[in-house]
Short mmCIF file of C-alpha atoms and ligand atoms in Angstrom, two decimals:
data_model
loop_
_atom_site.label_atom_id
_atom_site.label_comp_id
_atom_site.label_asym_id
_atom_site.label_seq_id
_atom_site.Cartn_x
_atom_site.Cartn_y
_atom_site.Cartn_z
CA UNK A 1 -60.64 -91.03 56.73
CA UNK A 2 -57.43 -92.16 55.02
CA UNK A 3 -59.29 -94.39 52.61
CA UNK A 4 -61.28 -91.50 51.20
CA UNK A 5 -60.33 -89.69 48.00
CA UNK A 6 -59.60 -85.96 47.99
CA UNK A 7 -63.06 -85.28 46.55
CA UNK A 8 -64.68 -87.31 49.34
CA UNK A 9 -62.57 -85.58 51.98
CA UNK A 10 -63.65 -82.20 50.66
CA UNK A 11 -67.30 -83.21 50.98
CA UNK A 12 -66.66 -84.48 54.52
CA UNK A 13 -64.95 -81.23 55.52
CA UNK A 14 -67.64 -79.05 54.00
CA UNK A 15 -70.39 -81.10 55.68
CA UNK A 16 -68.65 -80.77 59.03
CA UNK A 17 -68.13 -84.56 59.42
CA UNK A 18 -64.62 -83.74 60.67
CA UNK A 19 -62.43 -80.65 60.99
CA UNK A 20 -59.21 -79.92 59.14
CA UNK A 21 -57.34 -80.27 62.45
CA UNK A 22 -58.81 -83.77 62.91
CA UNK A 23 -58.10 -84.72 59.31
CA UNK A 24 -54.55 -83.36 59.38
CA UNK A 25 -53.88 -84.94 62.78
CA UNK A 26 -55.10 -88.29 61.46
CA UNK A 27 -52.62 -88.29 58.58
CA UNK A 28 -49.79 -87.01 60.80
CA UNK A 29 -50.46 -89.88 63.24
CA UNK A 30 -50.34 -92.38 60.41
CA UNK A 31 -47.05 -90.95 59.18
CA UNK A 32 -45.62 -91.12 62.69
CA UNK A 33 -46.57 -94.75 63.27
CA UNK A 34 -46.29 -96.22 59.79
CA UNK A 35 -43.69 -94.34 57.77
CA UNK A 36 -40.81 -96.16 59.46
CA UNK A 37 -41.92 -99.06 57.23
CA UNK A 38 -41.72 -97.01 54.00
CA UNK A 39 -39.37 -94.04 54.50
CA UNK A 40 -41.54 -92.01 52.15
CA UNK A 41 -41.03 -88.68 53.97
CA UNK A 42 -37.78 -86.72 54.32
CA UNK A 43 -39.41 -84.03 56.48
CA UNK A 44 -42.71 -84.00 58.34
CA UNK A 45 -43.98 -80.48 59.04
CA UNK A 46 -46.26 -81.30 61.94
CA UNK A 47 -46.44 -77.92 63.68
CA UNK A 48 -46.77 -75.99 60.46
CA UNK A 49 -49.51 -78.34 59.25
CA UNK A 50 -51.56 -78.08 62.44
CA UNK A 51 -51.27 -74.27 62.45
CA UNK A 52 -52.47 -74.18 58.85
CA UNK A 53 -55.28 -76.62 59.66
CA UNK A 54 -56.48 -74.42 62.55
CA UNK A 55 -56.57 -71.40 60.24
CA UNK A 56 -58.47 -73.43 57.64
CA UNK A 57 -61.08 -74.47 60.17
CA UNK A 58 -61.64 -70.81 60.98
CA UNK A 59 -62.01 -69.94 57.33
CA UNK A 60 -64.38 -72.85 56.75
CA UNK A 61 -66.50 -71.73 59.69
CA UNK A 62 -66.49 -68.14 58.43
CA UNK A 63 -67.55 -69.29 54.96
CA UNK A 64 -64.67 -67.62 53.10
CA UNK A 65 -62.67 -70.77 52.39
CA UNK A 66 -60.95 -71.33 49.04
CA UNK A 67 -61.68 -74.46 47.01
CA UNK A 68 -59.38 -77.01 48.64
CA UNK A 69 -59.20 -75.38 52.07
CA UNK A 70 -58.11 -77.68 54.88
CA UNK A 71 -57.22 -80.69 52.72
CA UNK A 72 -53.77 -82.25 53.23
CA UNK A 73 -51.07 -82.58 50.57
CA UNK A 74 -47.38 -83.44 50.59
CA UNK A 75 -44.77 -81.95 48.27
CA UNK A 76 -41.91 -83.78 46.60
CA UNK A 77 -38.71 -82.47 48.20
CA UNK A 78 -37.69 -80.87 44.90
CA UNK A 79 -40.17 -77.98 45.34
CA UNK A 80 -38.78 -75.06 47.33
CA UNK A 81 -40.75 -74.40 50.50
CA UNK A 82 -40.16 -71.20 52.43
CA UNK A 83 -38.68 -71.92 55.86
CA UNK A 84 -38.82 -75.70 55.30
CA UNK A 85 -35.72 -77.68 54.39
CA UNK A 86 -35.69 -78.64 50.68
CA UNK A 87 -33.07 -81.34 50.12
CA UNK A 88 -33.79 -82.69 46.63
CA UNK A 89 -32.78 -86.05 48.10
CA UNK A 90 -29.15 -84.93 48.29
CA UNK A 91 -26.49 -84.40 50.91
CA UNK A 92 -25.67 -81.28 48.90
CA UNK A 93 -28.92 -79.62 50.05
CA UNK A 94 -29.36 -81.37 53.39
CA UNK A 95 -29.00 -77.98 55.12
CA UNK A 96 -30.86 -75.87 52.53
CA UNK A 97 -33.85 -73.88 53.79
CA UNK A 98 -35.26 -71.83 50.90
CA UNK A 99 -36.30 -68.21 51.50
CA UNK A 100 -39.25 -68.56 49.08
CA UNK A 101 -41.94 -70.94 47.85
CA UNK A 102 -42.05 -72.54 44.40
CA UNK A 103 -45.00 -71.23 42.38
CA UNK A 104 -46.68 -74.64 42.63
CA UNK A 105 -46.35 -74.55 46.42
CA UNK A 106 -47.75 -71.00 46.46
CA UNK A 107 -50.70 -72.07 44.31
CA UNK A 108 -51.61 -74.87 46.71
CA UNK A 109 -51.23 -72.54 49.69
CA UNK A 110 -53.60 -70.08 48.01
CA UNK A 111 -56.08 -72.93 47.46
CA UNK A 112 -55.92 -73.54 51.22
CA UNK A 113 -54.17 -76.92 51.24
CA UNK A 114 -52.30 -78.08 54.34
CA UNK A 115 -48.69 -79.27 53.89
CA UNK A 116 -47.94 -82.54 55.73
CA UNK A 117 -44.29 -82.61 54.74
CA UNK A 118 -41.74 -83.23 52.01
CA UNK A 119 -41.44 -86.60 50.31
CA UNK A 120 -38.40 -88.69 49.55
CA UNK A 121 -36.95 -88.92 46.04
CA UNK A 122 -33.94 -90.04 44.05
CA UNK A 123 -31.07 -87.59 44.42
CA UNK A 124 -31.78 -84.58 42.18
CA UNK A 125 -34.56 -86.70 40.62
CA UNK A 126 -32.01 -88.97 38.92
CA UNK A 127 -33.21 -92.54 39.14
CA UNK A 128 -36.06 -94.98 38.68
CA UNK A 129 -36.02 -96.75 42.04
CA UNK A 130 -35.47 -94.22 44.84
CA UNK A 131 -32.24 -96.04 45.65
CA UNK A 132 -30.12 -92.94 44.96
CA UNK A 133 -31.67 -90.85 47.77
CA UNK A 134 -29.25 -89.58 50.43
CA UNK A 135 -32.03 -90.37 52.93
CA UNK A 136 -32.21 -94.05 52.03
CA UNK A 137 -34.56 -95.95 49.74
CA UNK A 138 -38.35 -95.83 49.89
CA UNK A 139 -40.11 -99.19 50.19
CA UNK A 140 -42.97 -100.15 47.93
CA UNK A 141 -46.10 -100.46 50.10
CA UNK A 142 -47.21 -103.51 48.09
CA UNK A 143 -43.93 -105.40 48.56
CA UNK A 144 -41.38 -104.27 51.14
CA UNK A 145 -38.50 -105.91 49.26
CA UNK A 146 -39.36 -103.99 46.07
CA UNK A 147 -38.64 -100.45 44.91
CA UNK A 148 -41.47 -97.90 44.61
CA UNK A 149 -40.07 -96.56 41.33
CA UNK A 150 -38.48 -93.17 40.97
CA UNK A 151 -37.71 -90.48 41.17
CA UNK A 152 -41.01 -89.48 42.84
CA UNK A 153 -41.13 -92.74 44.82
CA UNK A 154 -41.78 -91.00 48.15
CA UNK A 155 -44.88 -89.21 46.87
CA UNK A 156 -46.19 -92.39 45.21
CA UNK A 157 -45.56 -94.63 48.24
CA UNK A 158 -47.08 -92.09 50.65
CA UNK A 159 -50.33 -92.09 48.64
CA UNK A 160 -50.40 -95.88 48.20
CA UNK A 161 -49.80 -96.39 51.95
CA UNK A 162 -52.57 -93.87 52.73
CA UNK A 163 -50.17 -91.50 54.51
CA UNK A 164 -51.34 -88.61 52.32
CA UNK A 165 -54.36 -88.31 50.02
CA UNK A 166 -52.44 -86.52 47.24
CA UNK A 167 -48.97 -85.20 46.42
CA UNK A 168 -46.94 -83.15 44.00
CA UNK A 169 -44.23 -84.75 41.90
CA UNK A 170 -42.03 -84.05 38.88
CA UNK A 171 -41.32 -85.92 35.67
CA UNK A 172 -38.21 -85.44 33.53
CA UNK A 173 -38.21 -88.87 31.89
CA UNK A 174 -40.96 -90.76 33.68
CA UNK A 175 -40.62 -89.82 37.34
CA UNK A 176 -44.33 -89.26 37.89
CA UNK A 177 -45.67 -92.07 35.72
CA UNK A 178 -43.27 -94.92 36.55
CA UNK A 179 -43.60 -94.68 40.37
CA UNK A 180 -47.37 -94.17 39.94
CA UNK A 181 -47.45 -97.43 37.96
CA UNK A 182 -45.28 -99.35 40.43
CA UNK A 183 -47.27 -98.15 43.47
CA UNK A 184 -50.75 -98.54 41.94
CA UNK A 185 -51.77 -94.88 41.93
CA UNK A 186 -52.65 -92.24 39.30
CA UNK A 187 -50.03 -89.69 38.17
CA UNK A 188 -50.04 -87.05 35.45
CA UNK A 189 -47.21 -85.23 33.68
CA UNK A 190 -48.66 -82.11 32.05
CA UNK A 191 -47.64 -80.57 28.72
CA UNK A 192 -44.25 -78.85 28.98
CA UNK A 193 -45.00 -75.24 29.93
CA UNK A 194 -48.42 -75.93 31.47
CA UNK A 195 -47.18 -75.91 35.08
CA UNK A 196 -44.63 -73.40 36.36
CA UNK A 197 -41.14 -74.73 37.05
CA UNK A 198 -40.20 -71.71 39.15
CA UNK A 199 -38.78 -72.87 42.47
CA UNK A 200 -38.64 -76.47 41.30
CA UNK A 201 -34.97 -77.48 41.57
CA UNK A 202 -33.77 -77.97 38.00
CA UNK A 203 -32.55 -81.32 36.68
CA UNK A 204 -32.95 -81.02 32.88
CA UNK A 205 -34.78 -77.79 32.17
CA UNK A 206 -36.13 -78.61 28.71
CA UNK A 207 -37.72 -81.82 30.04
CA UNK A 208 -38.71 -81.15 33.69
CA UNK A 209 -42.39 -80.76 34.42
CA UNK A 210 -44.30 -80.80 37.71
CA UNK A 211 -47.60 -82.59 38.04
CA UNK A 212 -50.09 -84.22 40.40
CA UNK A 213 -50.17 -87.66 42.00
CA UNK A 214 -53.42 -88.97 43.45
CA UNK A 215 -55.50 -92.07 43.90
CA UNK A 216 -57.67 -91.42 40.85
CA UNK A 217 -58.17 -89.17 37.84
CA UNK A 218 -60.79 -87.01 39.52
CA UNK A 219 -58.42 -86.03 42.32
CA UNK A 220 -55.60 -85.47 39.80
CA UNK A 221 -57.92 -83.11 37.88
CA UNK A 222 -58.68 -81.16 41.07
CA UNK A 223 -54.95 -80.73 41.68
CA UNK A 224 -54.14 -79.80 38.09
CA UNK A 225 -56.75 -77.03 38.29
CA UNK A 226 -54.55 -75.48 40.98
CA UNK A 227 -51.13 -76.23 39.47
CA UNK A 228 -51.69 -75.21 35.85
CA UNK A 229 -51.39 -71.67 34.57
CA UNK A 230 -49.10 -68.96 33.32
CA UNK A 231 -46.26 -67.77 35.53
CA UNK A 232 -44.21 -64.76 34.49
CA UNK A 233 -41.33 -66.09 36.62
CA UNK A 234 -40.88 -69.13 34.35
CA UNK A 235 -39.85 -68.13 30.83
CA UNK A 236 -41.09 -71.44 29.40
CA UNK A 237 -44.51 -71.10 30.99
CA UNK A 238 -47.24 -70.88 28.36
CA UNK A 239 -49.87 -68.14 28.42
CA UNK A 240 -53.00 -70.07 27.73
CA UNK A 241 -56.35 -70.47 29.48
CA UNK A 242 -56.70 -73.24 32.01
CA UNK A 243 -59.91 -75.23 31.56
CA UNK A 244 -61.73 -76.73 34.54
CA UNK A 245 -60.27 -80.24 34.32
CA UNK A 246 -63.06 -81.68 36.46
CA UNK A 247 -65.82 -80.41 34.15
CA UNK A 248 -65.23 -82.91 31.34
CA UNK A 249 -64.28 -86.01 33.33
CA UNK A 250 -67.55 -87.78 32.58
CA UNK A 251 -67.80 -87.07 28.87
CA UNK A 252 -68.68 -90.00 26.68
CA UNK A 253 -65.60 -91.51 25.00
CA UNK A 254 -67.53 -93.28 22.25
CA UNK A 255 -66.05 -92.46 18.87
CA UNK A 256 -62.64 -91.47 20.25
CA UNK A 257 -59.72 -92.98 18.34
CA UNK A 258 -57.05 -94.47 20.59
CA UNK A 259 -53.67 -95.06 18.97
CA UNK A 260 -51.79 -98.18 20.05
CA UNK A 261 -48.07 -97.81 19.18
CA UNK A 262 -46.80 -101.15 17.95
CA UNK A 263 -43.31 -100.29 19.21
CA UNK A 264 -44.66 -100.22 22.81
CA UNK A 265 -45.57 -103.91 22.59
CA UNK A 266 -42.11 -105.13 21.71
CA UNK A 267 -40.09 -108.08 23.00
CA UNK A 268 -38.95 -106.09 26.07
CA UNK A 269 -42.51 -105.99 27.43
CA UNK A 270 -43.39 -108.44 30.20
CA UNK A 271 -46.19 -110.70 28.80
CA UNK A 272 -48.25 -110.34 31.99
CA UNK A 273 -47.99 -106.54 31.77
CA UNK A 274 -49.08 -106.76 28.14
CA UNK A 275 -52.10 -108.85 29.12
CA UNK A 276 -53.24 -106.33 31.76
CA UNK A 277 -52.75 -103.40 29.39
CA UNK A 278 -54.61 -105.11 26.51
CA UNK A 279 -57.45 -105.89 28.88
CA UNK A 280 -57.69 -102.20 29.80
CA UNK A 281 -57.65 -101.23 26.12
CA UNK A 282 -60.52 -103.69 25.61
CA UNK A 283 -62.48 -101.79 28.26
CA UNK A 284 -62.00 -98.52 26.36
CA UNK A 285 -63.29 -100.34 23.28
CA UNK A 286 -66.32 -101.55 25.25
CA UNK A 287 -67.11 -97.91 25.94
CA UNK A 288 -67.11 -97.16 22.21
CA UNK A 289 -63.54 -95.99 21.63
CA UNK A 290 -61.87 -97.18 18.42
CA UNK A 291 -58.44 -98.77 18.77
CA UNK A 292 -56.03 -98.13 15.93
CA UNK A 293 -52.50 -99.48 15.59
CA UNK A 294 -49.98 -96.74 14.95
CA UNK A 295 -46.23 -96.56 14.57
CA UNK A 296 -43.77 -94.32 16.42
CA UNK A 297 -40.76 -95.46 14.40
CA UNK A 298 -38.09 -93.60 16.38
CA UNK A 299 -39.21 -94.89 19.80
CA UNK A 300 -36.10 -97.01 20.24
CA UNK A 301 -33.97 -93.84 20.09
CA UNK A 302 -35.70 -92.08 22.97
CA UNK A 303 -33.59 -93.56 25.78
CA UNK A 304 -30.24 -92.91 24.04
CA UNK A 305 -31.24 -89.34 23.11
CA UNK A 306 -32.48 -88.67 26.65
CA UNK A 307 -29.24 -89.93 28.20
CA UNK A 308 -27.33 -87.31 26.23
CA UNK A 309 -29.74 -84.38 26.61
CA UNK A 310 -30.72 -84.87 30.27
CA UNK A 311 -27.14 -85.26 31.59
CA UNK A 312 -25.95 -82.35 29.41
CA UNK A 313 -28.56 -80.04 30.92
CA UNK A 314 -27.98 -81.49 34.39
CA UNK A 315 -24.24 -80.84 34.19
CA UNK A 316 -24.97 -77.17 33.51
CA UNK A 317 -27.78 -76.87 36.11
CA UNK A 318 -25.78 -78.56 38.85
CA UNK A 319 -22.74 -76.32 38.38
CA UNK A 320 -24.42 -73.88 40.80
CA UNK A 321 -23.70 -76.26 43.69
CA UNK A 322 -20.12 -75.29 44.38
CA UNK A 323 -19.96 -74.92 48.16
CA UNK A 324 -19.88 -71.14 47.88
CA UNK A 325 -23.47 -69.98 47.68
CA UNK A 326 -25.69 -72.51 49.35
CA UNK A 327 -25.76 -76.16 50.30
CA UNK A 328 -22.96 -78.39 51.45
CA UNK A 329 -19.44 -77.04 51.98
CA UNK A 330 -16.53 -79.34 52.78
CA UNK A 331 -14.66 -78.93 56.06
CA UNK A 332 -11.50 -76.79 56.19
CA UNK A 333 -10.81 -76.21 52.51
CA UNK A 334 -7.18 -75.24 51.86
CA UNK A 335 -8.08 -72.90 49.00
CA UNK A 336 -10.96 -72.01 46.66
CA UNK A 337 -10.23 -74.82 44.25
CA UNK A 338 -10.10 -77.37 47.02
CA UNK A 339 -13.45 -76.08 48.30
CA UNK A 340 -15.13 -76.49 44.90
CA UNK A 341 -13.64 -79.94 44.37
CA UNK A 342 -14.31 -81.46 47.76
CA UNK A 343 -17.71 -79.83 48.29
CA UNK A 344 -18.92 -81.42 45.05
CA UNK A 345 -17.09 -84.71 45.62
CA UNK A 346 -18.59 -85.09 49.11
CA UNK A 347 -21.98 -83.48 48.46
CA UNK A 348 -23.08 -85.45 45.38
CA UNK A 349 -23.81 -89.17 45.20
CA UNK A 350 -22.54 -91.61 42.55
CA UNK A 351 -25.46 -91.40 40.09
CA UNK A 352 -25.38 -87.60 40.09
CA UNK A 353 -21.62 -87.66 39.46
CA UNK A 354 -22.11 -90.13 36.63
CA UNK A 355 -24.63 -87.78 34.96
CA UNK A 356 -22.40 -84.72 35.40
CA UNK A 357 -19.45 -86.55 33.84
CA UNK A 358 -21.50 -87.82 30.89
CA UNK A 359 -23.12 -84.41 30.41
CA UNK A 360 -19.90 -82.42 30.54
CA UNK A 361 -18.34 -84.86 28.06
CA UNK A 362 -21.25 -84.57 25.59
CA UNK A 363 -21.06 -80.78 25.69
CA UNK A 364 -17.30 -80.48 25.39
CA UNK A 365 -15.59 -79.03 22.31
CA UNK A 366 -15.27 -81.63 19.59
CA UNK A 367 -18.01 -83.88 21.01
CA UNK A 368 -20.89 -81.40 21.06
CA UNK A 369 -21.85 -82.03 17.43
CA UNK A 370 -21.42 -85.78 17.63
CA UNK A 371 -23.54 -86.20 20.76
CA UNK A 372 -25.60 -83.22 21.88
CA UNK A 373 -26.52 -81.92 18.43
CA UNK A 374 -27.24 -85.42 17.16
CA UNK A 375 -29.47 -86.12 20.16
CA UNK A 376 -31.37 -82.88 19.51
CA UNK A 377 -31.96 -83.97 15.92
CA UNK A 378 -33.26 -87.32 17.12
CA UNK A 379 -35.50 -85.47 19.56
CA UNK A 380 -37.10 -83.67 16.61
CA UNK A 381 -37.72 -86.99 14.82
CA UNK A 382 -39.45 -88.31 17.93
CA UNK A 383 -41.65 -85.21 18.12
CA UNK A 384 -42.49 -85.58 14.42
CA UNK A 385 -43.57 -89.20 15.00
CA UNK A 386 -46.12 -87.99 17.55
CA UNK A 387 -47.30 -85.13 15.29
CA UNK A 388 -47.97 -87.67 12.54
CA UNK A 389 -49.73 -90.02 14.94
CA UNK A 390 -51.98 -87.28 16.28
CA UNK A 391 -53.14 -86.57 12.72
CA UNK A 392 -54.87 -89.95 12.90
CA UNK A 393 -55.75 -90.49 16.56
CA UNK A 394 -57.11 -88.51 19.52
CA UNK A 395 -55.04 -90.11 22.23
CA UNK A 396 -52.30 -92.76 22.54
CA UNK A 397 -52.35 -95.67 25.00
CA UNK A 398 -49.94 -98.42 26.05
CA UNK A 399 -47.95 -99.68 29.01
CA UNK A 400 -46.25 -97.23 31.41
CA UNK A 401 -43.28 -99.52 32.02
CA UNK A 402 -42.16 -102.91 30.80
CA UNK A 403 -42.26 -104.64 34.22
CA UNK A 404 -43.87 -104.30 37.64
CA UNK A 405 -41.81 -103.30 40.71
CA UNK A 406 -38.39 -104.97 40.97
CA UNK A 407 -36.37 -105.91 44.04
CA UNK A 408 -33.87 -103.59 45.69
CA UNK A 409 -30.44 -103.95 44.17
CA UNK A 410 -31.77 -105.80 41.11
CA UNK A 411 -30.42 -103.15 38.71
CA UNK A 412 -27.89 -101.53 41.02
CA UNK A 413 -24.77 -102.42 39.09
CA UNK A 414 -26.31 -102.02 35.66
CA UNK A 415 -27.26 -98.40 34.94
CA UNK A 416 -28.45 -99.25 31.42
CA UNK A 417 -30.97 -101.82 32.72
CA UNK A 418 -32.23 -99.12 35.09
CA UNK A 419 -32.42 -96.56 32.27
CA UNK A 420 -34.53 -98.96 30.17
CA UNK A 421 -37.27 -98.79 32.83
CA UNK A 422 -38.24 -95.53 31.13
CA UNK A 423 -38.39 -96.90 27.59
CA UNK A 424 -42.11 -96.05 27.20
CA UNK A 425 -42.18 -92.83 29.23
CA UNK A 426 -39.23 -90.74 28.01
CA UNK A 427 -40.57 -89.95 24.53
CA UNK A 428 -43.40 -87.81 25.99
CA UNK A 429 -40.80 -85.66 27.79
CA UNK A 430 -38.66 -85.30 24.67
CA UNK A 431 -41.73 -84.21 22.69
CA UNK A 432 -43.17 -82.11 25.57
CA UNK A 433 -46.49 -83.97 25.49
CA UNK A 434 -48.82 -84.61 28.43
CA UNK A 435 -48.99 -88.21 29.66
CA UNK A 436 -50.34 -90.11 32.62
CA UNK A 437 -50.32 -93.49 34.30
CA UNK A 438 -53.26 -95.21 35.97
CA UNK A 439 -53.67 -98.61 37.61
CA UNK A 440 -54.87 -101.36 35.26
CA UNK A 441 -54.10 -104.66 37.00
CA UNK A 442 -51.71 -106.69 39.11
CA UNK A 443 -49.00 -109.27 38.61
CA UNK A 444 -48.34 -111.29 41.79
CA UNK A 445 -49.89 -108.48 43.84
CA UNK A 446 -47.70 -105.90 42.11
CA UNK A 447 -49.54 -103.03 40.37
CA UNK A 448 -49.42 -102.50 36.59
CA UNK A 449 -49.83 -99.09 34.94
CA UNK A 450 -51.69 -98.08 31.79
CA UNK A 451 -50.13 -95.06 30.10
CA UNK A 452 -52.13 -92.45 28.19
CA UNK A 453 -50.35 -89.84 26.05
CA UNK A 454 -52.33 -86.82 24.89
CA UNK A 455 -51.77 -84.16 22.26
CA UNK A 456 -50.38 -80.80 23.41
CA UNK A 457 -52.53 -79.20 26.16
CA UNK A 458 -55.07 -82.01 26.00
CA UNK A 459 -54.80 -82.95 29.66
CA UNK A 460 -58.61 -82.71 29.92
CA UNK A 461 -59.10 -85.44 27.32
CA UNK A 462 -56.57 -87.73 29.04
CA UNK A 463 -58.29 -87.22 32.38
CA UNK A 464 -61.65 -87.87 30.74
CA UNK A 465 -60.49 -91.22 29.33
CA UNK A 466 -58.81 -92.13 32.63
CA UNK A 467 -61.90 -91.24 34.63
CA UNK A 468 -64.20 -93.22 32.35
CA UNK A 469 -61.90 -96.21 32.69
CA UNK A 470 -61.91 -95.82 36.48
CA UNK A 471 -65.72 -95.73 36.47
CA UNK A 472 -65.72 -99.28 35.15
CA UNK A 473 -62.68 -100.73 36.93
CA UNK A 474 -61.60 -100.91 40.55
CA UNK A 475 -57.82 -101.33 40.32
CA UNK A 476 -57.32 -97.77 41.58
CA UNK A 477 -59.41 -98.51 44.68
CA UNK A 478 -57.27 -101.39 45.89
CA UNK A 479 -54.97 -100.79 48.80
CA UNK A 480 -51.87 -102.72 49.80
CA UNK A 481 -52.28 -104.86 52.93
CA UNK A 482 -52.08 -102.05 55.47
CA UNK A 483 -54.35 -100.83 58.23
N1 LIG B 501 -35.52 -92.30 35.55
C1 LIG B 501 -35.15 -91.20 34.73
C2 LIG B 501 -33.78 -90.70 35.11
O1 LIG B 501 -33.18 -91.30 35.93
C3 LIG B 501 -36.16 -90.11 34.82
C4 LIG B 501 -36.08 -89.33 36.06
C5 LIG B 501 -37.08 -88.24 36.14
O2 LIG B 501 -38.08 -88.23 35.42
N2 LIG B 501 -36.80 -87.29 37.00
O3 LIG B 501 -33.30 -89.73 34.63
#
């Protein structure tokens, strides 16, 4: 069962080949026996899942089941889940049990999906390797001495190791696409405003966006159908119709113009990654797409602009964790000030502290114009580059990241080297564009990701191109050497 896609599992359930209780039990057993090798889950919600599965079986039998009824999913531990601990990978929220569900979680519950648990992540989604999690690193199922990417490394590894068919994740600067690439799965970051952020613990609010992770584009489309849509509780949510993302998956891509940014094939790109990506682009050409070189001249400024804007917003968002309202509180504070200081000092890890310090500095009087304002101006230039490009092309394609998975500790004492992992992914967040990563090859048995970037609200076109590619390649069907 665990080798089937979500679409195949739905068919199996509807045909009565197995029940939701059997299906859910199968994945729970796998998590129990195998996840000690990966550490991809922070919480496993066994009882809750089996209760939900029983209810789903009843609904399926009664014939009143919603679309995805009885199919298992796991949520990144950044999405608030009512009655289920939501840690955000941090000691700060190790004891936090939300009284409500995030809108995304609600949407999946309404679609009838069964929650297996909550997946591991970098602390407050800050990282590219899952090494900053309070709950310890996640191991890449393809190579146990390598990172799975981050920050959604738990969701990506769980899917790659066949511990869950699909998962939710979030992407502020690459956290869906980079772990998808490093674990050999398919991940999509929607247009900013397409998916509600309500109940998704905030890192950098103008960049954060939730999205699906799955084995292939078809499953990602099924999930996006559930996730996307207007939510009055999120003021940045966009009121706009949601198409059926599965309806156009098979459309012919002949005649489509695919922009290839020359800046994404620079000297920082691993030559073997380049080879795999160019091969994939050749396949799109075989199907009749036209490749066109384009320029995104401000690409090199995306990482520096992001590392002003994201920490600035994080420093404001994370000020709510003060030991008073929820989360960690230090022992025996002598006064209020001491409680604030020690709760934050003990509750946050090093990377989170680094971001808060950088962010508070960039926003402080006298530096705001030099850093934050300047970064916002650069952000506009980056958006303009994409607007110009989309006057000439329908979609953009290139690598997701410069290198395949790296070893634990390889970038531990060099934050800038870690930050450069996101050199090709961050621009889509700064511009608010949808983007995805899909498997397009291997280097020494390590997966390589092809990135697609679409114009605003053109998730359907991206999924169409991805699906067509997956119809003529089998990279997404390969599994790491596991039972
Ligand atoms: N790796 C980037 C960072 O550390 C992006 C993280 C994310 O998208 N959440 O900020």
